[in-house]
Amino acid sequence: MAIHDKKISRRKFLGLSTGALAGMMFSPGLSTLVRAGSGPVDPVPAGSRQFIASNCAMCVNKCGIIGEVVDGKLRKINPNKKHLKSRGMLCAKGNAGAALPYSSDRLKTPLLRTGERGEGKWKEISWDEAFKYVARNLADLKKEYKNRSTVAFASTEGFQEEFYYYLVNSFGSLNTVRHPTLCLSSNIQGWSSVFGVYPDADLKNAEFVIMLGSDRAQALITPDSVDFQRYKPKGQKLIVLDPRFTETGAKADRWYPVKPRTDQAFVLAMMHVIINENRYDKTFVETYTHGFEQLREMVQEYTPQWAEGKCEIPAAEIVKTAREFADHAPRSVIYPGRRSSFYTHEVYVRQTYAILAAICGCWDTKGGVVPKSSIDLDAHNIVFPFFMETRERMDKEATNLLKDVVPSAVQCPMIGTGLPTDSCAFLSEKDGSWISFREAVLNDNPYPVRGFVCFKQNPVQAVPNTAKTLEMLKKMEFICVIDQQMSDTAWYADIVLPHTTYLEGWDPAHSLSGIWPVVAFRQPMIEKMFNTKTMFEIAGGVIHEMLKIDSLWDDIDPADLTTFKKDIVEDVLDKPIQDFIRHQVKSHPGGWEQLLKEGFFTTEGGRPRYGYTRKPGFRFKTKTGRIEFFNERYKSAGLFPLPKYCEPEVLPEKGEYRFLVGRTAWNTHTSTQNNPYLWEIQKENALWIHTDEAGKMGIRSGDEVIVKSHIGAQRIKAYVTEKIRPDCLFYVNGWGRHSPWMSRVYKTGASEAEILDDVLDSISGSACMHETFVTVTKA
Amino acid sequence: MRQKRYTIVFDTQKCLNCKACTVACKFENEVPVGDDTYRIWVTEQPLQGRFPHLHQAFQPSQCQHCENAPCEHVCPTKATYRTPEGVVLVDYKKCILCKACMAACPYDARFVSEHHGAVEKCTLCAHRLEEGREPACVETCPTRVREFGDLNDPDSEVYRLLISRSHYRLKSEKNTRPRLYYLI
Amino acid sequence: MIHHNRLPVNNCMGDWGQNIVERPAAPDQSHAVVLENCFFFSALLFRYPDDAVYHGIRENLQTFSDFLSAYGGQVPQVPPSEDLQAEYVGLFVNNKGFVPAVPYAAYHIDDGRLMGDSYDRLRQTMAETGFQLDPSVKELEDHLTILLEYAATLVRSVAGSEGADTGGHFEARALVEVTGNYIQPVIEAILPGIDQYATLDFYRIAARALREFIRDTAGIYEIIPGFPENAWSKKAE
Amino acid sequence: MAIRIEKIRSLIRINRDVPALPFIIAGCLLLALGLVGVVRVFVQGHEAVYGVTRQVPWGLLIATYAYFVIISTGLAFIGGLGHAFGVASFAKMSRRIVMLAFVVLLAGFTQIGMELGHPFRLMYLLLLSPHFSAPIVWMGLFYTVELVILGLELIVIFYPSGVNHRLAAILGFLGLLVGVIATSNLGFVFGSLSARPFYHGIYFPVFLVISGIAGGAALLMVVYNIVYKLKIPETYKGAMKSLERLMGLSVGVMILLLVWKVLSSLYSQPGDAYAAVMTLIAGPLAPEFWIGEVLMALILPLGMLVANRGRSMAVSGIAGLVFLVGMFFTRFNFIVAGQLPPMRAGNEGAGVETVNGLMQYAPSTGEWMIFALGLGVFFFLYFMAERFLEMEIHSKSKHLILTTESTERHGKGRQMIPSSSCSSCSSWLK
């Protein structure tokens, strides 16, 4: 600054009428600074470098990570090379997690809404106030509706979800709704109908693998995404059926662009070939299964020629694939996959896959489909009080819910007869069904739900048909969201509680089941940066406030309350979480130390336990205790017991395309698109459209187009490619945010939830995300 | 002690195009977010064939650590140099940012780092090698596309791969003699 | 930050009253006190306006009207407390998933990342001048309001050291560094965001006033008794 | 001491006849613009201000650097002919030639100084850690030596107590030699890049030298036309005619070289060289190539010179001016064209953004400002010299008798007698 300017600026300052100012003095009473040494000192660390083992939380996989912490700051997240589940790898998201704590977008302190919902007017409140607010609202709702289930609790999976359920069970609502019906509930139901469990695939040792609709190269699942390529050079053959030429398709020995919704026909025809050519495993079938003759009879009509007409894959290819599958058995895998929220008949599709594995004896053996093992942890012996003022979960108690509000769910001509009209046939108690649950809430059927607590889930983006989700939120008198970031859903909340990131806090141990089971946990790598809390602390805080409100405990046995205070509050929530974790692993000598050092531990040297379901006397969790081709429970429920081919109930009209859902390797859910390191890989999504179709409409790559379903319309750039069937369209989720949640992806690309139809699979309660038909026009 | 000859051998057929390596590299080497600032990349090779007969390969790549490195030849101040192990490095303090190395590199492996005030590129994570750790891109890869090791060690995986499988090097016609190999 | 958990709401008025200390200022010290108070008042302006802070701003606005109109062009209306709080959260804390005016210095100095190298240097400087963040305050040291308060504290240290042999040289350099290398980059960087996203005039005017004031500080510092000539040399020994 | 000052003072005068003022003012304006650019670079950094990218790392400033320094060495070449090889018509011009060469070289140095991220590092590292296999080292070395030689030449020919002709001849010869080597090395900075086939080979080391001679001649013709307001005095007409021939010949050689460069890059479409040449012929650089390079640097100037056949000095001056504009495009085109074919195809994920398979580059305003700085340095310094220094060499000076005599002879249309042994050199210039 020039001398001259200095003089001017000084004169300006001295020109202030300073009398009052000089006479006044601010004392440090409001100060945020203290003299060094006057409080517990947090010395500036210098030159320190630590490697801290933990587990990732950027998606559901929980891969092993080792944080490199320099001077108290997380510099890099490395893979844990010893980790049995993640095989020593770490994906783009896992690496990008290192930016998470240092993002300015984080929620930093509890926020209370002061304006209208969604208006974006908030005030900061203390945690004490927040806990009081939540407890008081829960109490008010209970008082008003005389039904604890009037508050719905939504959550996504994660280690801290355990403590979320402490809160849920302490309040006593039965209306919980989790992620599986947006993801894999039909898969679990279909495979379980045959084997009683939902198994894993031993891709490490398989010789022949068929993947139908699973994009393991991009939708990463550990260890599958690792194994299916890392060990491929050993001669593994990979067959991929997908309407899109995915990265997995690019890895395949043969890629079949299967007509959507007809994968089942392909597999039924394979069974036709294998059974009629006597290529199935007769010993296995005789020893372990039930209903083979009915199956044999059923598949007779499903000839390869018939299937060719359905799935548009040449009959000869089907025959070839069937023979190869049988030849490599039992080291053949028909891949169960993960997300199966595709079609209305998905449970039957998955049942079909499971039966194929069973007839060839590719079960519970090296290189086949193998039931998950898990390592037992010591649970805390706790019993939550039994509350009188609680009604059964609404998607169970509702009447005519499906018939009246989800007509598409009961239109399937094949399965129509026995389909439930009130609620889903085989609903998982805790998980609920997002689509039917939301319908029930919207219709107050059978009772009003007026409170909504949401832990790290983002239904506004994740559940098909955003408009309905917003409508559902409007019915609520109280909305509380616990999250790390201001998600689309948090934006509509009354109170937002900031959750500590997975890198700053302790998470309890979890047994991760699989062929290679491990116990994993999380420990902090860095100090907490802001005024956040973990679900463990939040549950404790809210429950303490709840205990101060008598009306919340007037419908239980007083003895229950005493036990509750002792067993749950004093013994668990009031103690450090480390005590909880130590208790969990107390049956595993050295387990705690191993967790601290490696972030995980395993037992039996981490070797797979093949064959325990093949031992004499083993009872499968089916009605007959055997592997069921003919499902007795389905029969009792009035459903078709065998996976008969289900013709689609609705077909695209002229000019309509089927909309597909898929993932990339750098974003799985809707929470990572704003991470700068992932954003720079993909800055917006684009609509995949086949070259010929685009040609007809004069659409070129980069042109703006409008994709429209009867739910909504989105504007997006086109990506003209040969990599998709001409009758399908696709864009990846995570962009075009409804509310501008994330600065980088706001208004770029298109949102999935905004156009997806809310179709329901009424057997498992799963959403059907591939049952939406759209049109496309040049913008 | 025998001189080490570091190399990376790529089995690109295993590449999932998952970009884990690119993100790992950015954090490990503190490379800023930016369209021009990257040390490694994963190229989606052009799609071949017509629907439904399609083929596509993915090719991760980075500085090839050439034995006959054009970038080293043209560097006026010896800022770019080769270590005895064959790693091509940049001494940031000596770089004058003339960018001749960027013009000379046939692999477009170099870029200007504002942070270092110099041209930077893949170092094979030399700082990790000193600690006996693999380069970050090698370590993080789900399918282990990259294998890192010492070509002078007959027991190494890289040696085994190169004597047992056919391979090629990028732009071999330039006679840069890259130290990075691609398996066929 | 000053959170409710530090100052019980029902008590804050009383507390605030005690915070203003009438001090007979020595004539040569009076300008330093004015400067210190300007910094402290600016710190209040950019602190989350809980009840204590809100009343602090309201009660002192008249006193600082000269300051605000000289640098900000006008004296802002103080909106109702709830509106001001919503505005503060929307601008500086969380707004639809992003923050229009990130108040952390390191974010603007080190590539859009919190707690970068400049953050470490700041903590080092604070420690060397004998200060640290109150451990009960769950904020980062490079938050604009803490920087301003720190600057106020440093002004007092420098002025108080007048006549001493080594008189406040270190503090003076720290003051120059904190205003020039921390406060200035933040306020320059966030002003556009505030202008674009603010729904009320309050923070627009306050931010403009702060920016102009900070731009002028280089000329103002020399009025502090004991402010050494060589404080402008880049690095404190 | 006092006498020496007196003598130096004798050099200083105010030449009211020379229309220098407008150029000095223009120079000042350009300098001001340039300084804005310099400030921007220091405040915002090279990366933010310049339009160069990862794939096109060399842009306008490398082109303008080459433009200036090559003209300078061309001038030194002509000066060398005058001094060292006794081409008397040029020797008469030696003050202007050397002053121009020096100032233009300085202008060039401003360009490279602003282009390099760490120019000062280069200065000491060239001494401490030179890498002798790097063409830039030799280029830098020879241009530095060239600057020193030109500086010494300036002292010698402006030496108040008279010119030491022998010394001037030696320095002139060295200036010619080092200049040719330096420019040739500059060509080799590109010619050495085997990664970029368009650059690789002998074309640029040769082409740049030839174009420099043409550029030097052109600049001299322009400057004399300015200084004498389009009325070149009789004494310089011979020199002007020689310059015309020199420039015409050089442009002719340039055409020859360019034709074969283009044809060899087109013939059988050899990879990146083909792609680079196509950017010139029918690509993004086509206007710059056909209008800027082919028309303004080659066809128009040569056409004008041939049509004029020395009749009007003014026409020659205009031809020179047109050539100098065109020459800028030859520099710009070759720098950019060589880098437009990417080293890696612009496939998805490659991090390379191409349009029709090519990179893109357009100079930023910051880069234009730095070019303005170079032009400003030239205009300001040179025309200050014109305004305030004695740029003529007076025939009265006893030290220049030889030259004067030959000039007189030449002026009378007699055979020129070369004062050195290099008769061939001077005779083909007639």
PDB file of N, CA and C in Angstrom, chain D residues 9-64:
ATOM      1  N   ARG D   9      28.223  12.622 -25.170  1.00  0.00           N
ATOM      2  CA  ARG D   9      27.165  13.611 -25.364  1.00  0.00           C
ATOM      3  C   ARG D   9      27.024  13.957 -26.843  1.00  0.00           C
ATOM      4  N   SER D  10      28.126  13.867 -27.527  1.00  0.00           N
ATOM      5  CA  SER D  10      28.083  14.211 -28.950  1.00  0.00           C
ATOM      6  C   SER D  10      27.188  13.252 -29.727  1.00  0.00           C
ATOM      7  N   LEU D  11      26.981  12.079 -29.148  1.00  0.00           N
ATOM      8  CA  LEU D  11      26.104  11.109 -29.814  1.00  0.00           C
ATOM      9  C   LEU D  11      24.650  11.491 -29.683  1.00  0.00           C
ATOM     10  N   ILE D  12      24.390  12.220 -28.599  1.00  0.00           N
ATOM     11  CA  ILE D  12      22.987  12.491 -28.296  1.00  0.00           C
ATOM     12  C   ILE D  12      22.547  13.771 -28.960  1.00  0.00           C
ATOM     13  N   ARG D  13      21.443  13.666 -29.588  1.00  0.00           N
ATOM     14  CA  ARG D  13      20.893  14.811 -30.282  1.00  0.00           C
ATOM     15  C   ARG D  13      19.395  14.615 -30.410  1.00  0.00           C
ATOM     16  N   ILE D  14      18.740  15.592 -30.902  1.00  0.00           N
ATOM     17  CA  ILE D  14      17.302  15.411 -31.099  1.00  0.00           C
ATOM     18  C   ILE D  14      17.023  15.469 -32.585  1.00  0.00           C
ATOM     19  N   ASN D  15      16.604  14.325 -33.116  1.00  0.00           N
ATOM     20  CA  ASN D  15      16.366  14.261 -34.552  1.00  0.00           C
ATOM     21  C   ASN D  15      14.927  14.644 -34.846  1.00  0.00           C
ATOM     22  N   ARG D  16      14.749  15.886 -35.121  1.00  0.00           N
ATOM     23  CA  ARG D  16      13.377  16.344 -35.348  1.00  0.00           C
ATOM     24  C   ARG D  16      12.828  15.853 -36.685  1.00  0.00           C
ATOM     25  N   ASP D  17      13.727  15.501 -37.579  1.00  0.00           N
ATOM     26  CA  ASP D  17      13.276  15.054 -38.902  1.00  0.00           C
ATOM     27  C   ASP D  17      12.642  13.668 -38.859  1.00  0.00           C
ATOM     28  N   VAL D  18      13.113  12.874 -37.917  1.00  0.00           N
ATOM     29  CA  VAL D  18      12.606  11.494 -37.875  1.00  0.00           C
ATOM     30  C   VAL D  18      11.243  11.475 -37.189  1.00  0.00           C
ATOM     31  N   PRO D  19      10.249  10.866 -37.823  1.00  0.00           N
ATOM     32  CA  PRO D  19       8.912  10.827 -37.214  1.00  0.00           C
ATOM     33  C   PRO D  19       8.840   9.754 -36.126  1.00  0.00           C
ATOM     34  N   ALA D  20       9.636   9.958 -35.069  1.00  0.00           N
ATOM     35  CA  ALA D  20       9.735   8.913 -34.045  1.00  0.00           C
ATOM     36  C   ALA D  20       8.640   9.027 -32.998  1.00  0.00           C
ATOM     37  N   LEU D  21       8.205  10.263 -32.759  1.00  0.00           N
ATOM     38  CA  LEU D  21       7.293  10.463 -31.633  1.00  0.00           C
ATOM     39  C   LEU D  21       6.042   9.575 -31.656  1.00  0.00           C
ATOM     40  N   PRO D  22       5.335   9.520 -32.790  1.00  0.00           N
ATOM     41  CA  PRO D  22       4.130   8.663 -32.780  1.00  0.00           C
ATOM     42  C   PRO D  22       4.456   7.236 -32.372  1.00  0.00           C
ATOM     43  N   PHE D  23       5.631   6.784 -32.798  1.00  0.00           N
ATOM     44  CA  PHE D  23       5.987   5.394 -32.477  1.00  0.00           C
ATOM     45  C   PHE D  23       6.362   5.255 -31.010  1.00  0.00           C
ATOM     46  N   ILE D  24       6.998   6.308 -30.485  1.00  0.00           N
ATOM     47  CA  ILE D  24       7.323   6.255 -29.053  1.00  0.00           C
ATOM     48  C   ILE D  24       6.039   6.229 -28.241  1.00  0.00           C
ATOM     49  N   ILE D  25       5.088   7.038 -28.660  1.00  0.00           N
ATOM     50  CA  ILE D  25       3.810   7.058 -27.931  1.00  0.00           C
ATOM     51  C   ILE D  25       3.115   5.708 -28.059  1.00  0.00           C
ATOM     52  N   ALA D  26       3.101   5.187 -29.292  1.00  0.00           N
ATOM     53  CA  ALA D  26       2.495   3.871 -29.492  1.00  0.00           C
ATOM     54  C   ALA D  26       3.202   2.845 -28.617  1.00  0.00           C
ATOM     55  N   GLY D  27       4.529   2.963 -28.583  1.00  0.00           N
ATOM     56  CA  GLY D  27       5.314   2.048 -27.760  1.00  0.00           C
ATOM     57  C   GLY D  27       4.907   2.141 -26.305  1.00  0.00           C
ATOM     58  N   CYS D  28       4.716   3.386 -25.841  1.00  0.00           N
ATOM     59  CA  CYS D  28       4.322   3.573 -24.438  1.00  0.00           C
ATOM     60  C   CYS D  28       2.976   2.923 -24.169  1.00  0.00           C
ATOM     61  N   LEU D  29       2.051   3.116 -25.089  1.00  0.00           N
ATOM     62  CA  LEU D  29       0.721   2.516 -24.906  1.00  0.00           C
ATOM     63  C   LEU D  29       0.821   0.995 -24.858  1.00  0.00           C
ATOM     64  N   LEU D  30       1.587   0.469 -25.804  1.00  0.00           N
ATOM     65  CA  LEU D  30       1.757  -0.990 -25.826  1.00  0.00           C
ATOM     66  C   LEU D  30       2.434  -1.472 -24.547  1.00  0.00           C
ATOM     67  N   LEU D  31       3.425  -0.706 -24.092  1.00  0.00           N
ATOM     68  CA  LEU D  31       4.116  -1.067 -22.854  1.00  0.00           C
ATOM     69  C   LEU D  31       3.143  -1.071 -21.679  1.00  0.00           C
ATOM     70  N   ALA D  32       2.275  -0.061 -21.661  1.00  0.00           N
ATOM     71  CA  ALA D  32       1.313   0.011 -20.558  1.00  0.00           C
ATOM     72  C   ALA D  32       0.413  -1.218 -20.574  1.00  0.00           C
ATOM     73  N   LEU D  33      -0.068  -1.547 -21.769  1.00  0.00           N
ATOM     74  CA  LEU D  33      -0.910  -2.733 -21.914  1.00  0.00           C
ATOM     75  C   LEU D  33      -0.137  -3.976 -21.460  1.00  0.00           C
ATOM     76  N   GLY D  34       1.104  -4.029 -21.899  1.00  0.00           N
ATOM     77  CA  GLY D  34       1.949  -5.166 -21.536  1.00  0.00           C
ATOM     78  C   GLY D  34       2.152  -5.257 -20.040  1.00  0.00           C
ATOM     79  N   LEU D  35       2.338  -4.111 -19.404  1.00  0.00           N
ATOM     80  CA  LEU D  35       2.575  -4.140 -17.958  1.00  0.00           C
ATOM     81  C   LEU D  35       1.335  -4.627 -17.218  1.00  0.00           C
ATOM     82  N   VAL D  36       0.158  -4.264 -17.757  1.00  0.00           N
ATOM     83  CA  VAL D  36      -1.071  -4.811 -17.157  1.00  0.00           C
ATOM     84  C   VAL D  36      -1.014  -6.338 -17.204  1.00  0.00           C
ATOM     85  N   GLY D  37      -0.603  -6.835 -18.375  1.00  0.00           N
ATOM     86  CA  GLY D  37      -0.468  -8.287 -18.517  1.00  0.00           C
ATOM     87  C   GLY D  37       0.525  -8.857 -17.526  1.00  0.00           C
ATOM     88  N   VAL D  38       1.649  -8.169 -17.369  1.00  0.00           N
ATOM     89  CA  VAL D  38       2.686  -8.645 -16.444  1.00  0.00           C
ATOM     90  C   VAL D  38       2.124  -8.704 -15.025  1.00  0.00           C
ATOM     91  N   VAL D  39       1.425  -7.643 -14.644  1.00  0.00           N
ATOM     92  CA  VAL D  39       0.847  -7.625 -13.294  1.00  0.00           C
ATOM     93  C   VAL D  39      -0.140  -8.775 -13.126  1.00  0.00           C
ATOM     94  N   ARG D  40      -0.940  -8.960 -14.156  1.00  0.00           N
ATOM     95  CA  ARG D  40      -1.913 -10.067 -14.081  1.00  0.00           C
ATOM     96  C   ARG D  40      -1.196 -11.394 -13.883  1.00  0.00           C
ATOM     97  N   VAL D  41      -0.119 -11.599 -14.614  1.00  0.00           N
ATOM     98  CA  VAL D  41       0.611 -12.865 -14.483  1.00  0.00           C
ATOM     99  C   VAL D  41       1.150 -13.011 -13.064  1.00  0.00           C
ATOM    100  N   PHE D  42       1.675 -11.925 -12.521  1.00  0.00           N
ATOM    101  CA  PHE D  42       2.247 -12.037 -11.175  1.00  0.00           C
ATOM    102  C   PHE D  42       1.160 -12.247 -10.121  1.00  0.00           C
ATOM    103  N   VAL D  43       0.004 -11.628 -10.350  1.00  0.00           N
ATOM    104  CA  VAL D  43      -1.062 -11.767  -9.350  1.00  0.00           C
ATOM    105  C   VAL D  43      -1.808 -13.093  -9.504  1.00  0.00           C
ATOM    106  N   GLN D  44      -2.209 -13.391 -10.729  1.00  0.00           N
ATOM    107  CA  GLN D  44      -3.064 -14.569 -10.925  1.00  0.00           C
ATOM    108  C   GLN D  44      -2.289 -15.831 -11.283  1.00  0.00           C
ATOM    109  N   GLY D  45      -1.082 -15.663 -11.743  1.00  0.00           N
ATOM    110  CA  GLY D  45      -0.296 -16.833 -12.119  1.00  0.00           C
ATOM    111  C   GLY D  45      -0.411 -17.145 -13.600  1.00  0.00           C
ATOM    112  N   HIS D  46       0.623 -17.801 -14.100  1.00  0.00           N
ATOM    113  CA  HIS D  46       0.676 -18.143 -15.525  1.00  0.00           C
ATOM    114  C   HIS D  46      -0.543 -18.953 -15.956  1.00  0.00           C
ATOM    115  N   GLU D  47      -0.877 -19.960 -15.151  1.00  0.00           N
ATOM    116  CA  GLU D  47      -1.920 -20.897 -15.546  1.00  0.00           C
ATOM    117  C   GLU D  47      -3.244 -20.193 -15.778  1.00  0.00           C
ATOM    118  N   ALA D  48      -3.524 -19.192 -14.916  1.00  0.00           N
ATOM    119  CA  ALA D  48      -4.815 -18.523 -15.003  1.00  0.00           C
ATOM    120  C   ALA D  48      -4.855 -17.533 -16.167  1.00  0.00           C
ATOM    121  N   VAL D  49      -3.709 -16.941 -16.464  1.00  0.00           N
ATOM    122  CA  VAL D  49      -3.714 -15.837 -17.436  1.00  0.00           C
ATOM    123  C   VAL D  49      -3.507 -16.334 -18.868  1.00  0.00           C
ATOM    124  N   TYR D  50      -2.725 -17.389 -19.021  1.00  0.00           N
ATOM    125  CA  TYR D  50      -2.412 -17.849 -20.379  1.00  0.00           C
ATOM    126  C   TYR D  50      -3.388 -18.923 -20.838  1.00  0.00           C
ATOM    127  N   GLY D  51      -3.545 -18.980 -22.142  1.00  0.00           N
ATOM    128  CA  GLY D  51      -4.497 -19.932 -22.718  1.00  0.00           C
ATOM    129  C   GLY D  51      -3.900 -21.292 -23.035  1.00  0.00           C
ATOM    130  N   VAL D  52      -2.635 -21.482 -22.683  1.00  0.00           N
ATOM    131  CA  VAL D  52      -2.014 -22.769 -23.004  1.00  0.00           C
ATOM    132  C   VAL D  52      -2.547 -23.845 -22.058  1.00  0.00           C
ATOM    133  N   THR D  53      -2.464 -25.079 -22.522  1.00  0.00           N
ATOM    134  CA  THR D  53      -3.041 -26.189 -21.771  1.00  0.00           C
ATOM    135  C   THR D  53      -2.023 -27.312 -21.635  1.00  0.00           C
ATOM    136  N   ARG D  54      -2.487 -28.364 -21.004  1.00  0.00           N
ATOM    137  CA  ARG D  54      -1.651 -29.544 -20.866  1.00  0.00           C
ATOM    138  C   ARG D  54      -1.222 -30.082 -22.229  1.00  0.00           C
ATOM    139  N   GLN D  55      -2.168 -30.119 -23.160  1.00  0.00           N
ATOM    140  CA  GLN D  55      -1.854 -30.731 -24.456  1.00  0.00           C
ATOM    141  C   GLN D  55      -1.253 -29.734 -25.438  1.00  0.00           C
ATOM    142  N   VAL D  56      -1.519 -28.458 -25.247  1.00  0.00           N
ATOM    143  CA  VAL D  56      -0.891 -27.428 -26.088  1.00  0.00           C
ATOM    144  C   VAL D  56      -0.105 -26.515 -25.148  1.00  0.00           C
ATOM    145  N   PRO D  57       1.069 -26.986 -24.713  1.00  0.00           N
ATOM    146  CA  PRO D  57       1.788 -26.234 -23.683  1.00  0.00           C
ATOM    147  C   PRO D  57       2.464 -24.979 -24.217  1.00  0.00           C
ATOM    148  N   TRP D  58       2.695 -24.942 -25.528  1.00  0.00           N
ATOM    149  CA  TRP D  58       3.358 -23.776 -26.103  1.00  0.00           C
ATOM    150  C   TRP D  58       2.353 -22.992 -26.942  1.00  0.00           C
ATOM    151  N   GLY D  59       2.265 -21.718 -26.665  1.00  0.00           N
ATOM    152  CA  GLY D  59       1.267 -20.918 -27.368  1.00  0.00           C
ATOM    153  C   GLY D  59       1.844 -19.669 -27.979  1.00  0.00           C
ATOM    154  N   LEU D  60       1.049 -18.626 -27.934  1.00  0.00           N
ATOM    155  CA  LEU D  60       1.386 -17.366 -28.597  1.00  0.00           C
ATOM    156  C   LEU D  60       2.765 -16.846 -28.185  1.00  0.00           C
ATOM    157  N   LEU D  61       3.110 -16.983 -26.904  1.00  0.00           N
ATOM    158  CA  LEU D  61       4.357 -16.351 -26.451  1.00  0.00           C
ATOM    159  C   LEU D  61       5.592 -17.026 -27.008  1.00  0.00           C
ATOM    160  N   ILE D  62       5.491 -18.329 -27.240  1.00  0.00           N
ATOM    161  CA  ILE D  62       6.610 -19.003 -27.890  1.00  0.00           C
ATOM    162  C   ILE D  62       6.697 -18.503 -29.336  1.00  0.00           C
ATOM    163  N   ALA D  63       5.536 -18.307 -29.952  1.00  0.00           N
ATOM    164  CA  ALA D  63       5.504 -17.808 -31.324  1.00  0.00           C
ATOM    165  C   ALA D  63       6.090 -16.403 -31.404  1.00  0.00           C
ATOM    166  N   THR D  64       5.711 -15.544 -30.476  1.00  0.00           N
ATOM    167  CA  THR D  64       6.194 -14.154 -30.544  1.00  0.00           C
ATOM    168  C   THR D  64       7.670 -14.088 -30.167  1.00  0.00           C
TER     169      THR D  64
END
